[in-house]
Amino acid sequence: MVDTNTTSTPSSSAASRTVLLLLRVLTFVFLLIALILVAIDKETVESSIGEIEIKFKDIHAYRYMISTIVIGFAYNLLQLALSIFPVVSGNRVLTGNGGYMFDFFGDKIISYFLLSGSAAGFGASEDMHRLFKAQDLPLNSFFEKGNASAGLLLIGFLFTAIASIFTSFALPKKA
Amino acid sequence: MVDTNTTSTPSSSAASRTVLLLLRVLTFVFLLIALILVAIDKETVESSIGEIEIKFKDIHAYRYMISTIVIGFAYNLLQLALSIFPVVSGNRVLTGNGGYMFDFFGDKIISYFLLSGSAAGFGASEDMHRLFKAQDLPLNSFFEKGNASAGLLLIGFLFTAIASIFTSFALPKKA
């Protein structure tokens, strides 16, 4: 009884596993750079009331951004470990439906987290930067680094969203 | 030749279509209220430099929020029309794989849009509100309405995200 409609032949499944692994490694790298960029982000300016130092901690949206990066980072580490473990030990972890469900919901939920972090960061940067510029405290370097971090997070989100499309299409194979 | 592994019997498929329709109607309603709330959002305050009026247009994140609400609104209208048209005319629109693909990618992409709008709105509100409060221009009513709109948009996103889970699981039926 050959199912002619399915495209999930062993070779295409192996290919999509390789693409998934690549997407997760890329997400991991982009999140790492985003995390470093926002964590070291600070600027000191002279103002009428003295010297002001601004750090990522002063912008609540940036703190939220860091939380989402850390969550995405932990998830991708776990996924990479789950991909490598079977190769090393010869045993599969999360076989059958469990694995497909974990991948599907994991990618879906984590991609939402990453996007919300990036959008909150961009939203706050844009309007805060305009307000600071209007008060002659441009803080250009600070907000540019914040935006760069949010941009890298957005790229990390895109990779996870593409992974999520793969793991959604993998659902048929659960049967 | 009965496929014992699939749960997509005609009755469960009809049930999930009803749930989907309900989710889209709910999203539609929440987006409508969110749109009205943010569009009428303005506040006038007395400051040292005279009277200041702030409107949604002054916050770029709120403008982006409105764009995402309008996109989500248009998508849900289209989906509702596509659901109602076959009932009225007796003809199905977007049959076969096309329909499932449209639902899958539509729900996925629109849920990302809605979430990014809500997150950008919350991110900007939170930090802008703190900054205005520090300058003795609390603008509480303005930012509370902005947050309320972002909250309704977040609920609309949740409904679309749940719809997206349904349309992902519907993909197996494409064969």
Tab-separated table of C-alpha atoms in Angstrom:
chain	number	residue	atom	x	y	z
A	1	MET	CA	0.000	0.000	0.000
A	2	VAL	CA	2.059	2.909	-1.277
A	3	ASP	CA	0.854	6.428	-0.487
A	4	THR	CA	1.512	8.282	-3.725
A	5	ASN	CA	0.371	11.645	-2.379
A	6	THR	CA	3.012	12.120	0.265
A	7	THR	CA	6.299	13.816	-0.485
A	8	SER	CA	7.888	12.723	2.787
A	9	THR	CA	10.259	10.186	1.317
A	10	PRO	CA	13.267	9.376	3.506
A	11	SER	CA	15.620	11.512	1.386
A	12	SER	CA	13.435	14.657	1.414
A	13	SER	CA	12.958	14.188	5.155
A	14	ALA	CA	16.733	14.006	5.674
A	15	ALA	CA	17.155	17.114	3.502
A	16	SER	CA	14.578	19.053	5.517
A	17	ARG	CA	16.269	17.934	8.764
A	18	THR	CA	19.543	19.378	7.442
A	19	VAL	CA	17.828	22.649	6.483
A	20	LEU	CA	16.185	22.789	9.932
A	21	LEU	CA	19.527	22.251	11.653
A	22	LEU	CA	21.096	24.994	9.542
A	23	LEU	CA	18.215	27.387	10.367
A	24	ARG	CA	18.627	26.693	14.082
A	25	VAL	CA	22.398	27.259	13.961
A	26	LEU	CA	21.830	30.556	12.096
A	27	THR	CA	19.153	31.653	14.617
A	28	PHE	CA	21.555	30.786	17.424
A	29	VAL	CA	24.367	32.890	15.950
A	30	PHE	CA	22.142	35.909	15.236
A	31	LEU	CA	20.607	35.791	18.722
A	32	LEU	CA	24.071	35.620	20.275
A	33	ILE	CA	25.238	38.748	18.407
A	34	ALA	CA	21.933	40.521	19.205
A	35	LEU	CA	22.374	39.697	22.895
A	36	ILE	CA	25.957	40.984	23.013
A	37	LEU	CA	25.033	44.169	21.111
A	38	VAL	CA	22.182	45.133	23.429
A	39	ALA	CA	23.956	44.061	26.633
A	40	ILE	CA	26.975	46.322	26.004
A	41	ASP	CA	24.789	49.179	24.724
A	42	LYS	CA	25.385	52.377	26.684
A	43	GLU	CA	26.105	56.041	26.016
A	44	THR	CA	27.078	59.009	28.150
A	45	VAL	CA	25.953	62.529	27.215
A	46	GLU	CA	26.432	65.985	28.659
A	47	SER	CA	23.148	67.727	29.439
A	48	SER	CA	22.035	70.861	31.278
A	49	ILE	CA	21.545	68.785	34.436
A	50	GLY	CA	24.980	67.152	34.222
A	51	GLU	CA	26.299	63.948	32.756
A	52	ILE	CA	23.667	61.326	31.880
A	53	GLU	CA	24.498	57.687	31.258
A	54	ILE	CA	21.903	55.569	29.498
A	55	LYS	CA	22.053	51.766	29.454
A	56	PHE	CA	19.808	49.034	28.079
A	57	LYS	CA	18.347	48.640	31.585
A	58	ASP	CA	16.811	52.116	31.332
A	59	ILE	CA	14.595	51.115	28.419
A	60	HIS	CA	12.027	48.541	29.529
A	61	ALA	CA	11.476	47.410	25.936
A	62	TYR	CA	15.181	46.513	25.685
A	63	ARG	CA	14.911	44.459	28.875
A	64	TYR	CA	11.975	42.595	27.337
A	65	MET	CA	14.031	42.153	24.155
A	66	ILE	CA	16.821	40.534	26.194
A	67	SER	CA	14.323	38.150	27.845
A	68	THR	CA	13.021	37.007	24.466
A	69	ILE	CA	16.590	36.576	23.144
A	70	VAL	CA	17.474	34.415	26.173
A	71	ILE	CA	14.300	32.303	25.725
A	72	GLY	CA	15.049	31.835	22.011
A	73	PHE	CA	18.674	31.034	22.817
A	74	ALA	CA	17.738	28.338	25.351
A	75	TYR	CA	15.224	26.789	22.942
A	76	ASN	CA	17.734	26.648	20.089
A	77	LEU	CA	20.398	25.154	22.365
A	78	LEU	CA	17.912	22.444	23.379
A	79	GLN	CA	16.973	21.769	19.761
A	80	LEU	CA	20.633	21.564	18.717
A	81	ALA	CA	21.316	19.166	21.616
A	82	LEU	CA	18.327	17.022	20.577
A	83	SER	CA	19.657	16.961	16.997
A	84	ILE	CA	23.174	15.974	17.997
A	85	PHE	CA	22.335	13.503	20.785
A	86	PRO	CA	20.966	10.747	18.491
A	87	VAL	CA	24.048	10.993	16.265
A	88	VAL	CA	26.372	10.535	19.247
A	89	SER	CA	24.452	7.929	21.248
A	90	GLY	CA	22.586	6.153	18.481
A	91	ASN	CA	19.339	6.555	20.435
A	92	ARG	CA	16.541	8.797	19.262
A	93	VAL	CA	15.018	11.229	21.721
A	94	LEU	CA	11.357	12.256	21.440
A	95	THR	CA	10.381	9.720	18.820
A	96	GLY	CA	7.013	9.539	17.100
A	97	ASN	CA	4.301	12.166	17.540
A	98	GLY	CA	5.951	13.720	20.601
A	99	GLY	CA	8.936	14.974	18.603
A	100	TYR	CA	6.831	16.446	15.793
A	101	MET	CA	4.507	18.156	18.291
A	102	PHE	CA	7.457	19.546	20.251
A	103	ASP	CA	9.061	20.926	17.082
A	104	PHE	CA	5.781	22.363	15.790
A	105	PHE	CA	4.696	24.128	18.993
A	106	GLY	CA	8.272	25.009	19.967
A	107	ASP	CA	9.059	26.781	16.691
A	108	LYS	CA	5.648	28.445	16.622
A	109	ILE	CA	5.773	29.809	20.173
A	110	ILE	CA	9.459	30.785	20.081
A	111	SER	CA	9.020	32.599	16.746
A	112	TYR	CA	6.198	34.625	18.352
A	113	PHE	CA	8.448	35.455	21.321
A	114	LEU	CA	11.342	36.580	19.100
A	115	LEU	CA	9.082	38.749	16.936
A	116	SER	CA	7.437	40.414	19.951
A	117	GLY	CA	10.864	41.229	21.401
A	118	SER	CA	12.088	42.707	18.148
A	119	ALA	CA	8.889	44.733	17.560
A	120	ALA	CA	8.877	46.085	21.121
A	121	GLY	CA	12.529	47.099	20.718
A	122	PHE	CA	11.937	48.847	17.378
A	123	GLY	CA	8.738	50.516	18.658
A	124	ALA	CA	10.409	51.932	21.744
A	125	SER	CA	13.645	52.938	19.912
A	126	GLU	CA	11.856	54.821	17.186
A	127	ASP	CA	9.671	56.995	19.407
A	128	MET	CA	12.158	57.408	22.264
A	129	HIS	CA	14.889	58.445	19.821
A	130	ARG	CA	12.594	61.075	18.266
A	131	LEU	CA	11.720	62.420	21.717
A	132	PHE	CA	15.364	62.576	22.829
A	133	LYS	CA	16.376	64.278	19.573
A	134	ALA	CA	13.649	66.902	20.128
A	135	GLN	CA	15.255	67.621	23.514
A	136	ASP	CA	18.752	67.990	22.042
A	137	LEU	CA	19.962	64.713	23.536
A	138	PRO	CA	20.287	62.707	20.323
A	139	LEU	CA	21.860	59.547	21.871
A	140	ASN	CA	22.326	58.351	18.293
A	141	SER	CA	24.874	55.649	19.065
A	142	PHE	CA	22.747	54.196	21.871
A	143	PHE	CA	19.563	53.915	19.805
A	144	GLU	CA	21.416	52.755	16.697
A	145	LYS	CA	22.912	49.842	18.642
A	146	GLY	CA	19.469	49.101	20.075
A	147	ASN	CA	17.989	49.078	16.576
A	148	ALA	CA	20.823	46.906	15.286
A	149	SER	CA	20.131	44.400	18.037
A	150	ALA	CA	16.375	44.451	17.257
A	151	GLY	CA	17.233	43.946	13.573
A	152	LEU	CA	19.404	40.894	14.310
A	153	LEU	CA	16.606	39.568	16.517
A	154	LEU	CA	14.221	40.075	13.581
A	155	ILE	CA	16.525	38.014	11.351
A	156	GLY	CA	16.635	35.329	14.065
A	157	PHE	CA	12.825	35.434	14.071
A	158	LEU	CA	12.722	35.004	10.275
A	159	PHE	CA	14.911	31.876	10.466
A	160	THR	CA	12.687	30.450	13.213
A	161	ALA	CA	9.542	31.318	11.220
A	162	ILE	CA	10.950	29.428	8.205
A	163	ALA	CA	11.786	26.489	10.512
A	164	SER	CA	8.200	26.692	11.752
A	165	ILE	CA	6.893	26.288	8.179
A	166	PHE	CA	9.032	23.140	7.816
A	167	THR	CA	7.839	21.683	11.128
A	168	SER	CA	4.203	22.467	10.213
A	169	PHE	CA	4.548	20.555	6.954
A	170	ALA	CA	6.247	17.722	8.903
A	171	LEU	CA	3.035	17.224	10.904
A	172	PRO	CA	1.479	14.877	8.251
A	173	LYS	CA	4.315	12.452	8.917
A	174	LYS	CA	3.159	11.955	12.473
A	175	ALA	CA	0.707	9.236	11.409
B	1	MET	CA	-9.299	1.292	2.306
B	2	VAL	CA	-9.880	3.097	5.588
B	3	ASP	CA	-7.125	5.257	6.982
B	4	THR	CA	-7.289	4.555	10.698
B	5	ASN	CA	-4.604	7.051	11.654
B	6	THR	CA	-6.336	10.195	10.518
B	7	THR	CA	-8.724	12.107	12.757
B	8	SER	CA	-10.021	14.258	9.904
B	9	THR	CA	-13.410	12.619	9.587
B	10	PRO	CA	-16.045	14.796	7.918
B	11	SER	CA	-17.676	15.683	11.264
B	12	SER	CA	-14.436	16.773	12.974
B	13	SER	CA	-13.569	18.780	9.851
B	14	ALA	CA	-16.958	20.532	9.957
B	15	ALA	CA	-16.462	21.188	13.689
B	16	SER	CA	-13.031	22.701	13.114
B	17	ARG	CA	-14.458	24.866	10.301
B	18	THR	CA	-17.037	26.199	12.757
B	19	VAL	CA	-14.342	26.884	15.364
B	20	LEU	CA	-12.239	28.621	12.706
B	21	LEU	CA	-15.173	30.800	11.650
B	22	LEU	CA	-15.846	31.715	15.277
B	23	LEU	CA	-12.154	32.599	15.809
B	24	ARG	CA	-12.205	34.848	12.734
B	25	VAL	CA	-15.390	36.627	13.844
B	26	LEU	CA	-13.871	37.187	17.300
B	27	THR	CA	-10.601	38.495	15.796
B	28	PHE	CA	-12.637	40.813	13.569
B	29	VAL	CA	-14.581	42.243	16.531
B	30	PHE	CA	-11.489	42.745	18.698
B	31	LEU	CA	-9.568	44.414	15.851
B	32	LEU	CA	-12.515	46.743	15.199
B	33	ILE	CA	-12.624	47.890	18.844
B	34	ALA	CA	-8.804	48.214	18.910
B	35	LEU	CA	-8.930	50.352	15.759
B	36	ILE	CA	-11.619	52.682	17.142
B	37	LEU	CA	-9.824	53.013	20.487
B	38	VAL	CA	-6.484	54.032	18.981
B	39	ALA	CA	-7.988	56.231	16.255
B	40	ILE	CA	-9.915	58.415	18.750
B	41	ASP	CA	-7.010	58.462	21.212
B	42	LYS	CA	-5.936	61.999	22.060
B	43	GLU	CA	-5.249	64.125	25.121
B	44	THR	CA	-4.578	67.811	25.729
B	45	VAL	CA	-2.321	68.932	28.578
B	46	GLU	CA	-1.136	72.258	29.949
B	47	SER	CA	2.631	72.573	29.994
B	48	SER	CA	5.170	75.317	30.595
B	49	ILE	CA	5.308	75.947	26.832
B	50	GLY	CA	1.522	76.151	26.461
B	51	GLU	CA	-1.181	73.691	25.599
B	52	ILE	CA	0.006	70.427	24.035
B	53	GLU	CA	-2.276	68.046	22.177
B	54	ILE	CA	-1.064	64.508	21.594
B	55	LYS	CA	-2.721	62.176	19.097
B	56	PHE	CA	-2.025	58.653	17.875
B	57	LYS	CA	-0.274	60.170	14.850
B	58	ASP	CA	2.456	61.570	17.093
B	59	ILE	CA	3.580	58.097	18.159
B	60	HIS	CA	5.038	56.191	15.213
B	61	ALA	CA	4.508	52.844	16.970
B	62	TYR	CA	0.755	53.617	17.138
B	63	ARG	CA	0.724	54.357	13.415
B	64	TYR	CA	2.350	50.990	12.782
B	65	MET	CA	-0.209	49.415	15.131
B	66	ILE	CA	-3.013	50.877	13.026
B	67	SER	CA	-1.450	49.510	9.820
B	68	THR	CA	-1.291	46.009	11.282
B	69	ILE	CA	-4.901	46.273	12.534
B	70	VAL	CA	-6.051	47.318	9.040
B	71	ILE	CA	-4.114	44.432	7.415
B	72	GLY	CA	-5.600	41.946	9.904
B	73	PHE	CA	-9.030	43.445	9.392
B	74	ALA	CA	-8.866	43.096	5.594
B	75	TYR	CA	-7.601	39.495	5.862
B	76	ASN	CA	-10.399	38.498	8.249
B	77	LEU	CA	-13.023	40.148	6.033
B	78	LEU	CA	-11.709	38.176	3.061
B	79	GLN	CA	-11.720	34.935	5.057
B	80	LEU	CA	-15.277	35.565	6.270
B	81	ALA	CA	-16.375	36.305	2.698
B	82	LEU	CA	-14.696	33.083	1.479
B	83	SER	CA	-16.500	31.160	4.251
B	84	ILE	CA	-19.906	32.634	3.465
B	85	PHE	CA	-19.687	32.647	-0.348
B	86	PRO	CA	-19.911	28.822	-0.799
B	87	VAL	CA	-22.973	28.713	1.503
B	88	VAL	CA	-24.759	31.371	-0.568
B	89	SER	CA	-23.701	30.338	-4.079
B	90	GLY	CA	-23.202	26.608	-3.600
B	91	ASN	CA	-19.789	26.901	-5.290
B	92	ARG	CA	-16.565	26.393	-3.400
B	93	VAL	CA	-13.811	28.948	-3.762
B	94	LEU	CA	-10.151	27.945	-3.491
B	95	THR	CA	-10.714	24.214	-3.447
B	96	GLY	CA	-8.036	21.588	-2.925
B	97	ASN	CA	-4.477	22.425	-1.910
B	98	GLY	CA	-4.855	26.118	-2.783
B	99	GLY	CA	-7.383	26.716	-0.019
B	100	TYR	CA	-5.371	24.913	2.650
B	101	MET	CA	-2.186	26.728	1.636
B	102	PHE	CA	-3.936	30.103	1.642
B	103	ASP	CA	-5.364	29.449	5.131
B	104	PHE	CA	-2.053	28.160	6.455
B	105	PHE	CA	0.161	30.974	5.165
B	106	GLY	CA	-2.545	33.615	5.676
B	107	ASP	CA	-3.082	32.815	9.348
B	108	LYS	CA	0.642	32.448	9.947
B	109	ILE	CA	1.655	35.735	8.343
B	110	ILE	CA	-1.279	37.749	9.679
B	111	SER	CA	-0.717	36.467	13.215
B	112	TYR	CA	2.889	37.673	12.944
B	113	PHE	CA	1.690	41.092	11.748
B	114	LEU	CA	-0.827	41.453	14.578
B	115	LEU	CA	1.718	40.434	17.220
B	116	SER	CA	4.351	42.848	15.901
B	117	GLY	CA	1.821	45.713	15.977
B	118	SER	CA	0.777	44.941	19.520
B	119	ALA	CA	4.368	44.512	20.758
B	120	ALA	CA	5.509	47.752	19.107
B	121	GLY	CA	2.545	49.572	20.692
B	122	PHE	CA	3.240	48.180	24.159
B	123	GLY	CA	6.985	48.794	23.840
B	124	ALA	CA	6.561	52.433	22.846
B	125	SER	CA	3.746	53.116	25.367
B	126	GLU	CA	5.645	51.725	28.321
B	127	ASP	CA	8.853	53.712	27.804
B	128	MET	CA	7.255	56.892	26.434
B	129	HIS	CA	4.804	56.981	29.344
B	130	ARG	CA	7.666	56.667	31.861
B	131	LEU	CA	9.552	59.470	30.119
B	132	PHE	CA	6.520	61.785	30.036
B	133	LYS	CA	5.744	61.064	33.689
B	134	ALA	CA	9.348	61.984	34.592
B	135	GLN	CA	8.754	65.339	32.882
B	136	ASP	CA	5.488	65.988	34.792
B	137	LEU	CA	3.333	65.427	31.715
B	138	PRO	CA	1.723	62.151	32.742
B	139	LEU	CA	-0.701	61.838	29.755
B	140	ASN	CA	-2.195	58.869	31.624
B	141	SER	CA	-5.437	58.723	29.675
B	142	PHE	CA	-3.637	58.840	26.312
B	143	PHE	CA	-1.224	56.004	27.087
B	144	GLU	CA	-3.876	53.938	28.868
B	145	LYS	CA	-6.058	54.023	25.755
B	146	GLY	CA	-3.010	53.149	23.630
B	147	ASN	CA	-2.257	50.200	25.905
B	148	ALA	CA	-5.901	49.110	25.849
B	149	SER	CA	-5.813	49.119	22.055
B	150	ALA	CA	-2.541	47.131	22.032
B	151	GLY	CA	-4.140	44.694	24.502
B	152	LEU	CA	-7.184	44.141	22.265
B	153	LEU	CA	-4.824	43.685	19.318
B	154	LEU	CA	-2.944	41.074	21.383
B	155	ILE	CA	-6.238	39.204	21.991
B	156	GLY	CA	-6.952	39.398	18.250
B	157	PHE	CA	-3.475	37.952	17.672
B	158	LEU	CA	-4.185	35.078	20.109
B	159	PHE	CA	-7.367	34.155	18.215
B	160	THR	CA	-5.467	34.217	14.912
B	161	ALA	CA	-2.623	32.159	16.428
B	162	ILE	CA	-5.153	29.514	17.547
B	163	ALA	CA	-6.696	29.578	14.054
B	164	SER	CA	-3.166	29.111	12.704
B	165	ILE	CA	-2.748	25.916	14.787
B	166	PHE	CA	-5.997	24.582	13.280
B	167	THR	CA	-4.955	25.423	9.718
B	168	SER	CA	-1.506	23.843	10.297
B	169	PHE	CA	-3.129	20.594	11.407
B	170	ALA	CA	-5.457	20.813	8.412
B	171	LEU	CA	-2.435	20.569	6.057
B	172	PRO	CA	-2.388	16.724	6.134
B	173	LYS	CA	-5.862	16.752	4.567
B	174	LYS	CA	-4.488	18.438	1.441
B	175	ALA	CA	-3.662	15.053	-0.072
